[in-house]
Coordinates of C-alpha atoms and ligand atoms in Angstrom, one line a residue:
M1 CA -9.6 -5.2 -24.9
K2 CA -8.7 -4.3 -21.4
K3 CA -5.8 -6.3 -20.1
H4 CA -5.8 -8.3 -16.8
N5 CA -3.4 -6.0 -14.9
F6 CA -1.5 -7.8 -12.1
S7 CA 1.1 -5.0 -11.8
A8 CA 2.5 -4.3 -8.3
G9 CA 2.3 -0.5 -8.8
P10 CA 1.4 1.8 -10.4
A11 CA -1.5 -0.7 -10.4
I12 CA -5.0 -1.4 -11.5
L13 CA -7.7 1.2 -10.7
P14 CA -11.5 0.9 -11.0
S15 CA -12.5 1.3 -14.6
T16 CA -15.2 3.8 -13.7
V17 CA -12.6 5.9 -11.9
I18 CA -10.3 5.9 -15.0
K19 CA -13.2 6.9 -17.2
E20 CA -14.3 9.7 -15.0
A21 CA -10.7 10.9 -14.6
A22 CA -10.3 11.0 -18.4
R23 CA -13.5 13.1 -18.7
A24 CA -12.2 15.5 -16.1
V25 CA -8.9 15.9 -17.9
A26 CA -10.7 16.7 -21.1
N27 CA -13.3 19.0 -19.7
Y28 CA -14.0 19.3 -16.0
Q29 CA -17.8 19.4 -15.2
G30 CA -18.5 21.1 -18.6
M31 CA -16.5 24.2 -17.5
G32 CA -14.6 24.3 -20.8
L33 CA -11.4 23.7 -18.8
S34 CA -9.4 20.7 -18.0
L35 CA -9.1 19.7 -14.3
L36 CA -5.3 20.1 -15.0
E37 CA -5.8 23.8 -15.7
L38 CA -7.7 24.6 -12.5
S39 CA -6.2 26.5 -9.6
H40 CA -5.5 24.5 -6.5
R41 CA -7.1 27.3 -4.5
G42 CA -10.2 27.6 -6.7
P43 CA -13.7 26.5 -5.5
E44 CA -13.6 23.3 -7.7
F45 CA -10.4 21.9 -6.2
T46 CA -11.3 23.0 -2.7
A47 CA -14.4 20.9 -3.0
I48 CA -12.4 17.9 -4.3
M49 CA -9.9 18.2 -1.4
D50 CA -12.7 18.6 1.2
E51 CA -14.5 15.5 -0.2
A52 CA -11.2 13.5 -0.3
N53 CA -10.5 14.3 3.3
S54 CA -14.0 13.6 4.6
L55 CA -14.3 10.3 2.6
M56 CA -11.0 9.2 4.0
K57 CA -12.1 10.0 7.6
E58 CA -15.5 8.3 7.0
I59 CA -14.1 5.1 5.3
L60 CA -11.4 4.6 7.9
E61 CA -13.6 5.8 10.8
L62 CA -10.9 8.1 12.0
P63 CA -11.5 10.0 15.2
D64 CA -11.2 13.8 15.2
N65 CA -7.6 13.8 16.5
Y66 CA -6.4 12.2 13.3
K67 CA -5.4 14.5 10.4
V68 CA -5.2 13.6 6.8
M69 CA -2.2 14.9 4.8
W70 CA -1.5 14.7 1.1
L71 CA 2.2 14.7 0.4
T72 CA 4.6 14.2 -2.4
G73 CA 7.9 12.3 -2.6
G74 CA 6.4 8.9 -2.4
A75 CA 6.1 6.6 0.5
S76 CA 9.9 6.6 0.4
S77 CA 10.0 10.2 1.6
Q78 CA 8.0 9.1 4.7
F79 CA 10.9 6.8 5.6
Y80 CA 12.8 10.0 6.6
M81 CA 9.9 12.4 7.2
A82 CA 8.5 10.2 10.0
P83 CA 11.7 10.0 12.1
F84 CA 12.5 13.6 11.3
N85 CA 9.1 14.7 12.8
F86 CA 9.0 12.2 15.7
L87 CA 12.5 11.2 16.8
N88 CA 14.9 13.5 18.6
Q89 CA 18.6 12.8 18.4
G90 CA 19.3 10.6 21.4
E91 CA 15.8 9.0 21.4
T92 CA 15.1 5.5 20.1
A93 CA 12.6 4.2 17.6
A94 CA 11.8 0.5 17.2
Y95 CA 11.5 -1.0 13.8
T96 CA 10.5 -4.4 12.3
D97 CA 12.6 -5.6 9.4
T98 CA 10.1 -7.5 7.3
G99 CA 11.2 -6.6 3.7
T100 CA 13.0 -4.3 1.4
W101 CA 10.8 -1.3 2.2
A102 CA 11.1 -1.9 5.9
S103 CA 14.9 -2.0 5.6
K104 CA 14.9 1.2 3.6
A105 CA 12.8 2.9 6.4
I106 CA 15.4 1.6 9.0
K107 CA 18.3 3.1 7.0
E108 CA 16.7 6.5 6.8
A109 CA 15.6 6.6 10.5
K110 CA 19.2 6.1 11.5
N111 CA 20.0 9.6 10.3
F112 CA 17.9 11.1 13.0
G113 CA 18.1 9.0 16.2
N114 CA 18.7 5.6 17.6
V115 CA 17.1 2.7 15.8
S116 CA 16.4 -0.6 17.5
V117 CA 15.5 -3.4 15.1
L118 CA 13.3 -5.7 17.1
C119 CA 13.2 -8.5 14.6
S120 CA 14.1 -9.5 11.1
S121 CA 13.3 -12.2 8.6
K122 CA 16.0 -11.1 6.2
D123 CA 18.1 -14.3 6.6
E124 CA 15.2 -16.2 5.2
N125 CA 14.6 -13.8 2.4
Y126 CA 11.7 -12.3 4.2
T127 CA 9.5 -15.3 3.8
F128 CA 7.6 -14.7 7.0
I129 CA 6.6 -12.1 9.5
P130 CA 8.5 -12.5 12.8
R131 CA 6.5 -12.7 16.0
G132 CA 7.2 -12.8 19.7
Y133 CA 9.6 -9.8 20.0
R134 CA 9.5 -7.5 22.9
I135 CA 8.5 -3.9 22.3
P136 CA 10.5 -1.5 24.5
S137 CA 8.1 1.0 26.1
T138 CA 10.8 3.6 26.2
A139 CA 11.0 3.8 22.4
K140 CA 9.2 6.7 20.7
Y141 CA 7.3 4.6 18.2
L142 CA 7.3 1.2 16.5
H143 CA 7.5 1.2 12.8
L144 CA 5.7 -1.6 10.8
T145 CA 5.2 -2.4 7.2
S146 CA 1.7 -3.9 7.0
N147 CA 2.2 -5.6 3.7
N148 CA 5.5 -6.5 2.1
T149 CA 4.8 -5.9 -1.6
I150 CA 7.9 -7.6 -3.0
Y151 CA 7.8 -10.8 -0.9
G152 CA 4.0 -11.2 -0.6
T153 CA 3.7 -11.3 3.2
Q154 CA 1.1 -9.4 5.3
M155 CA 0.5 -8.6 8.9
H156 CA -2.9 -10.1 9.5
K157 CA -2.8 -8.8 13.1
F158 CA -0.9 -5.8 14.4
P159 CA 1.2 -6.3 17.5
K160 CA -0.2 -5.0 20.7
S161 CA 2.1 -2.1 21.5
P162 CA 2.8 0.1 24.5
I163 CA 4.1 2.8 22.1
P164 CA 2.5 4.4 19.1
L165 CA 2.6 2.5 15.8
V166 CA 3.9 4.1 12.7
C167 CA 2.9 2.1 9.7
D168 CA 3.8 1.9 6.0
M169 CA 0.5 0.7 4.5
S170 CA 1.3 1.5 0.9
S171 CA 0.3 -1.9 -0.5
D172 CA -2.7 -2.8 1.6
F173 CA -4.1 0.6 2.4
L174 CA -8.0 0.6 2.4
S175 CA -8.1 -3.2 1.8
R176 CA -9.5 -4.1 5.2
P177 CA -11.0 -2.4 8.3
F178 CA -8.7 -1.8 11.3
D179 CA -8.8 0.1 14.6
P180 CA -6.8 3.3 14.0
S181 CA -6.3 4.1 17.7
P182 CA -2.9 2.4 18.2
F183 CA -1.4 4.3 15.2
G184 CA 0.5 7.5 15.5
L185 CA 1.1 7.7 11.8
I186 CA -0.2 5.7 8.8
Y187 CA 1.2 6.4 5.4
A188 CA 0.7 5.0 1.9
G189 CA 1.9 5.9 -1.6
A190 CA -1.3 6.2 -3.7
Q191 CA -0.1 4.1 -6.6
K192 CA -0.8 0.7 -5.1
N193 CA -4.4 0.8 -4.0
L194 CA -5.7 4.4 -4.3
G195 CA -4.7 6.4 -7.3
P196 CA -2.0 7.4 -9.7
A197 CA 1.6 7.9 -8.6
G198 CA 2.5 11.3 -7.4
V199 CA 0.7 11.6 -4.0
T200 CA 1.2 9.9 -0.7
V201 CA -1.4 9.9 2.0
A202 CA -0.3 10.3 5.6
I203 CA -2.6 10.2 8.6
V204 CA -1.2 11.6 11.8
R205 CA -2.5 11.5 15.4
E206 CA -2.2 15.1 16.7
D207 CA -0.3 14.2 19.9
M208 CA 2.6 13.0 17.7
L209 CA 3.2 16.5 16.4
G210 CA 5.6 19.0 17.9
T211 CA 7.6 16.5 20.0
V212 CA 11.0 17.1 18.5
D213 CA 13.3 20.1 18.9
R214 CA 15.3 20.2 15.7
V215 CA 15.1 22.9 13.1
M216 CA 12.5 21.9 10.5
P217 CA 12.1 23.3 6.9
S218 CA 8.4 24.0 6.4
M219 CA 7.9 21.4 3.7
L220 CA 9.4 18.7 6.0
D221 CA 7.2 19.5 9.0
Y222 CA 3.9 17.6 9.1
R223 CA 2.4 20.6 10.9
T224 CA 2.7 22.7 7.8
F225 CA 0.4 20.2 6.0
V226 CA -2.0 19.8 8.9
N227 CA -2.3 23.5 9.5
N228 CA -2.8 24.4 5.8
N229 CA -5.0 21.5 4.7
S230 CA -2.2 20.2 2.6
L231 CA -2.3 23.4 0.6
Y232 CA 0.8 25.2 1.8
N233 CA 2.2 24.8 -1.7
T234 CA 0.6 23.5 -4.9
A235 CA -0.8 20.1 -4.1
P236 CA -0.7 17.3 -6.7
V237 CA -4.2 18.1 -7.8
F238 CA -4.7 15.3 -10.3
P239 CA -3.5 12.4 -8.1
I240 CA -5.7 13.8 -5.3
Y241 CA -8.7 14.0 -7.6
V242 CA -8.3 10.4 -8.8
S243 CA -7.8 9.2 -5.2
M244 CA -11.0 11.0 -4.2
L245 CA -12.8 9.2 -7.1
T246 CA -11.4 5.9 -5.8
L247 CA -12.6 6.7 -2.2
R248 CA -16.1 7.4 -3.6
W249 CA -15.9 4.0 -5.4
I250 CA -14.9 2.3 -2.1
K251 CA -17.7 3.9 -0.2
K252 CA -20.2 3.0 -2.9
S253 CA -18.9 -0.6 -3.0
G254 CA -19.6 -1.1 0.7
G255 CA -16.5 0.3 2.4
L256 CA -13.6 -1.6 3.9
K257 CA -15.6 -4.6 4.9
A258 CA -16.6 -5.2 1.3
M259 CA -13.0 -4.6 0.2
Q260 CA -11.8 -7.2 2.7
R261 CA -14.4 -9.7 1.7
K262 CA -13.5 -9.4 -2.0
A263 CA -9.8 -9.5 -1.2
R264 CA -10.2 -12.7 0.7
A265 CA -12.2 -14.3 -2.0
R266 CA -9.7 -13.4 -4.7
A267 CA -6.7 -14.5 -2.6
R268 CA -8.4 -17.8 -1.7
V269 CA -9.0 -18.8 -5.3
L270 CA -5.4 -18.1 -6.3
Y271 CA -3.7 -19.7 -3.2
N272 CA -5.9 -22.8 -3.5
E273 CA -4.7 -23.2 -7.1
I274 CA -1.0 -22.6 -6.1
D275 CA -1.4 -25.3 -3.4
S276 CA -3.1 -27.9 -5.5
N277 CA -1.4 -27.4 -8.9
P278 CA 1.6 -29.7 -9.3
L279 CA 3.6 -27.2 -11.3
F280 CA 3.5 -24.3 -8.8
K281 CA 4.3 -23.5 -5.2
G282 CA 4.0 -20.5 -2.8
T283 CA 7.1 -18.8 -1.5
V284 CA 6.1 -17.6 2.0
A285 CA 4.7 -19.0 5.3
K286 CA 1.1 -19.8 4.8
S287 CA 0.0 -17.9 7.9
D288 CA 1.6 -14.7 6.6
R289 CA 0.4 -14.8 3.0
S290 CA -0.6 -11.5 1.6
Q291 CA -4.1 -10.9 0.2
M292 CA -2.7 -8.2 -2.1
N293 CA 0.6 -9.6 -3.6
V294 CA 0.6 -13.3 -4.3
C295 CA 4.1 -14.7 -5.0
F296 CA 4.6 -18.1 -6.4
V297 CA 7.3 -20.0 -8.3
M298 CA 7.5 -23.2 -10.4
E299 CA 8.2 -26.4 -8.5
E300 CA 12.0 -27.2 -8.9
K301 CA 11.5 -30.0 -11.4
Y302 CA 9.4 -27.8 -13.6
A303 CA 11.7 -24.7 -13.3
A304 CA 12.5 -24.8 -17.0
L305 CA 8.8 -24.1 -17.8
E306 CA 8.8 -20.7 -16.1
S307 CA 9.4 -18.6 -19.3
E308 CA 6.9 -20.6 -21.2
F309 CA 4.2 -20.0 -18.7
M310 CA 5.1 -16.3 -18.5
S311 CA 4.7 -16.1 -22.3
L312 CA 1.3 -17.8 -22.1
T313 CA 0.0 -15.3 -19.6
K314 CA 1.0 -12.5 -22.0
E315 CA -0.7 -14.2 -24.9
N316 CA -3.8 -14.3 -22.7
G317 CA -3.8 -10.6 -22.0
M318 CA -2.2 -10.7 -18.6
V319 CA 0.5 -8.2 -17.6
G320 CA 2.6 -7.5 -14.6
L321 CA 3.0 -11.1 -13.4
K322 CA 6.8 -11.2 -13.3
G323 CA 8.1 -11.7 -9.7
H324 CA 10.4 -9.1 -8.2
R325 CA 14.0 -10.0 -9.0
S326 CA 14.7 -10.7 -5.3
V327 CA 12.0 -13.5 -5.3
G328 CA 11.8 -14.6 -8.9
G329 CA 8.9 -16.5 -10.4
F330 CA 5.6 -14.8 -10.4
R331 CA 3.8 -12.2 -8.4
A332 CA 0.1 -11.5 -9.0
S333 CA -0.9 -8.2 -7.4
I334 CA -4.6 -8.3 -6.7
Y335 CA -5.5 -5.0 -5.3
N336 CA -9.0 -3.6 -4.5
A337 CA -9.9 -2.8 -8.1
M338 CA -8.9 -6.3 -9.4
P339 CA -12.0 -8.1 -10.6
K340 CA -12.3 -11.7 -9.4
S341 CA -12.7 -12.7 -13.1
S342 CA -9.1 -11.7 -13.8
V343 CA -7.9 -14.0 -11.0
V344 CA -10.1 -16.8 -12.3
A345 CA -8.6 -16.3 -15.8
L346 CA -5.1 -16.7 -14.3
V347 CA -6.2 -19.8 -12.4
D348 CA -7.8 -21.3 -15.5
L349 CA -4.5 -20.8 -17.3
M350 CA -2.5 -22.5 -14.5
Q351 CA -4.9 -25.5 -14.7
E352 CA -4.7 -25.7 -18.4
F353 CA -0.9 -25.5 -18.3
A354 CA -0.7 -28.3 -15.7
K355 CA -2.9 -30.5 -17.8
R356 CA -0.5 -30.2 -20.7
K357 CA 2.7 -30.4 -18.7
A358 CA 2.4 -32.3 -15.5
Ligands
PLP401 C1 5.8 0.8 -3.3 C2 6.1 0.8 -1.8 C3 6.9 1.8 -1.3 C4 7.6 2.9 -2.1 O1 6.7 3.8 -2.6 P1 7.2 5.1 -3.4 O2 5.9 5.8 -3.5 O3 7.7 4.6 -4.7 O4 8.2 5.8 -2.7 C5 7.1 1.8 0.1 N1 6.6 0.9 0.9 C6 5.8 -0.1 0.4 C7 5.2 -1.1 1.3 C8 5.5 -0.2 -1.0 O5 4.8 -1.1 -1.5

């Protein structure tokens, strides 16, 4: 029996995608070869890469001046690669400190130029998304984290900015439509909402390129990826293939509007239960609640029941519900591929537990 997979990442993928990927690994299109054995420069992989790029552009409605790159090193490598490509020594980049990943991005950017941290919710354990900060028009870009995977907060609106936005969308990428035009760079590790670990998508607006004067190793220069269709070196063919299958699935399922509709429906069911169940409570400001990572804890007087409920979820085929150590309690990651039925199963279990204990 397939488990209910609430893991934060690597995370759930559509079951049809996993089946097709398994077939491709065994024998790609009846060729008598595994996809894993095919040249990254052969006609088969070239077709996969072309389809992945065109689906990405179509689904996100990207104008022609945006280029899709497939990179390695995880989203964490974009923490240094973005400032390395965009920020000269002496120039300033603006950052928002909304969680652990944001603070890691800040740390790396400091190696390459000046960093102005416009706001931080760190003192309150990142339980909300700060608002009302002033964005300096002299800064080179403003870095955002659209969804804070660990804390369960999400930017439901992006700030209006006089400078290009650079955004880590790792954990809510492709979960909702948005206007790409304020963004100079969008990046996302595949393993949350797109595919297996091992590839990171970065989408760059052309005018962001070639604006720094430092010496750049080829593999750290975005232009190398743009100019070579991400095939300057051996691209991570399998993660790209599976990502392409997920993009096909998103398109077939109705695109980003459908992803958003389903995400809202899943999140609503779960947050409603958290708010009405006497045993549980949410951990973040309601207005900033994530539709992808839902964090919750036991009410104080029921704290002793936490491990009992955790065991109960496991007995009921649910995995990945343990909250990150910096928040504790529970975290249900309910990405694009999560069926509503899995969320309902969790909610039913919470209700049953409350009936017995409250
Ligand atoms: C998971 C995650 C990362 C780190 O991704 P890696 O691919 O492991 O480097 C960065 N940012 C966010 C928002 C994440 O959720």
